[in-house]
């Protein structure tokens, strides 16, 4: 935020005065459009798909989308916590680029532990500890050493991706156990267990981040670090904690991924950009345009519904990338306009 | 006379009858393939929705097979629901899941890691959707369209042996004996060489690797050329696919040992180009017919939906491209 403020006057000065009225009008429109419009747009997309593809609005299909969004959702929620605690400036704020690689490595650890003949208990423990350990390394690099999160987590991402290659030799490690089959099967009402998992996880994360004093402190740390420090908040501990939480989320996503893909597979790194996009896009689903857990969930589901609806309507899914890109440009330009207006 | 006539008539009658019988038999013989032909013409997917799922379309093989499937479903009057996972297993599974929920009349899966897709192919079958595959040997698939690897191995081995005049040392890449098609091709080479006692496979055999296949093959061939420096001491290099062949060919050209010939399988466009170059050591490459694989898989769907029973596997012949016919083969495959 502080960086944003220092940027704004320079940008404002570049634009000639006569245009300022129109800009502020544009900013206001953008604010209104973003605050209410995102929900309207979401509803409109759902409505459109429901009319165009009759199968879309069925419990089974919605359950499928929820289940398919579980891995992305859990990772993006982990990243959201980091963004909340580190501030939402994309360059200098909180970011964890290692989440996807972490997920891949945790999944590989899970599958390898199963291959070695251990049960699900030790595998779950190993996977979550792996995630947490990688989170701790991030926290150390950022909080103790003082490296910018963007660079610190980028480096960790590469190390972790390398570790996964060493562990799996870049091959698929199959794993099937009763617990994994349970996770990838259908639960009550025929909905995937992963769908319930995502909803339950979001509920817990929302409770912690949006409704506890700790959550409030995370926001304070991210948005006004100086004020938070002056108020005596343990800023460093909160930021470290956010990376740890993100790491654990990645470990959890790793477990979900092993169940979904019946083992650990290569190419987890491809997940990184969708996760970042989801977390950034999530801000439009909040009243004050800040990152929130529910906003991130909605953003993950939006992408999930788009991909699903396109497939149901028999439209090439590659178009989803374009739509996603368009949405990001819209969101980023609108928030930029808005910030300028506020300044 | 009367008698004679009678008997003559009788004989003539017999002759006539036998001619008639012969004609009928011949006609039937001629006609027998006809019903099959007529049926192939009658194949229809009118009003059917066919799910087409692929692991990716970033290789020549996948793209050809994928597009051919879509075209064939449309040609037969059906509606293709085609999804491309872009080599992303998570996407592949999500697409299969949605596809199953869409309840198409059949699903055809092209490639994909067996352990990842198999549980979902089973779910499709449990949901009452027939599943067919291309190049995926799954127990949950009713029919798998694939190349005839026995034929591929035999054709390549015979071409090699005939090119080198039935004698000489050959270098063999045998790094993927664990992969069934590669094992079959290798076994066929050994079977053929067995009857040409003057042909020797140089021991130890080389191990091709993934990734960095080309570089690695280049290095290994360069090393073995140093070990066998005099011309004629090596006659040919064999590999079970054509990416090691690519590296080997480059190494031979670089070392000026173009008298040694190279052999491989898959019909990768870059290798076919080398085969077409008269001065290149690349002698032959057996090309699979990906587009034909795609078309046949869809025709099998139509047969299945028409109530026919399908064989476990449908083999598509591969075409051997050598210096003489490579131009035609490339044209047939739609390359260049």
XYZ file of C-alpha atoms in Angstrom, chain A residues 55 61 64 67-68 170 172 174 184-185 192 259-262 265-267 270-271 307-308 311-314 317-318 321, chain B residues 79-84 86-91 93-99 101-102 113 115-117 119-120 123 211:
58
model
C -27.040 -30.217 -17.709
C -22.355 -31.097 -12.205
C -18.066 -32.081 -10.017
C -14.432 -31.324 -6.616
C -12.359 -30.329 -9.644
C 10.338 -37.395 -13.416
C 4.485 -41.092 -12.408
C 1.154 -44.619 -8.682
C -11.717 -39.507 -4.989
C -15.090 -41.250 -4.725
C -17.479 -35.912 -4.804
C -6.151 -39.090 -4.584
C -7.425 -37.279 -7.668
C -4.688 -38.573 -9.991
C -4.250 -41.984 -8.322
C 2.444 -37.104 -11.534
C 4.808 -34.694 -13.179
C 4.005 -31.142 -14.185
C 1.921 -25.805 -14.411
C -0.446 -25.118 -11.545
C -13.981 -24.484 -17.971
C -16.905 -26.792 -17.217
C -16.834 -28.186 -22.205
C -20.593 -28.723 -21.801
C -21.241 -26.285 -24.644
C -18.546 -28.004 -26.686
C -11.297 -25.032 -23.409
C -8.298 -23.082 -24.648
C -7.268 -18.920 -20.877
C -21.412 -34.839 -32.665
C -17.878 -34.892 -31.265
C -17.234 -33.617 -27.752
C -13.487 -33.167 -27.993
C -11.308 -32.244 -25.047
C -7.539 -31.742 -25.067
C -2.567 -30.220 -22.948
C -0.381 -32.861 -21.198
C -1.807 -31.896 -17.821
C -2.982 -34.893 -15.834
C -5.227 -32.858 -13.541
C -6.981 -31.344 -16.534
C -8.997 -36.229 -15.167
C -11.317 -33.224 -14.741
C -12.279 -33.406 -18.407
C -12.939 -37.146 -18.201
C -15.040 -36.566 -15.081
C -17.173 -33.934 -16.802
C -17.314 -36.090 -19.922
C -21.312 -36.727 -16.399
C -22.290 -35.594 -19.912
C -0.680 -42.406 -18.300
C -2.486 -45.390 -13.746
C -3.901 -41.861 -13.888
C -6.727 -42.458 -16.355
C -9.806 -45.364 -12.503
C -11.792 -42.842 -14.568
C -15.979 -45.009 -13.734
C 15.031 -36.876 -21.844
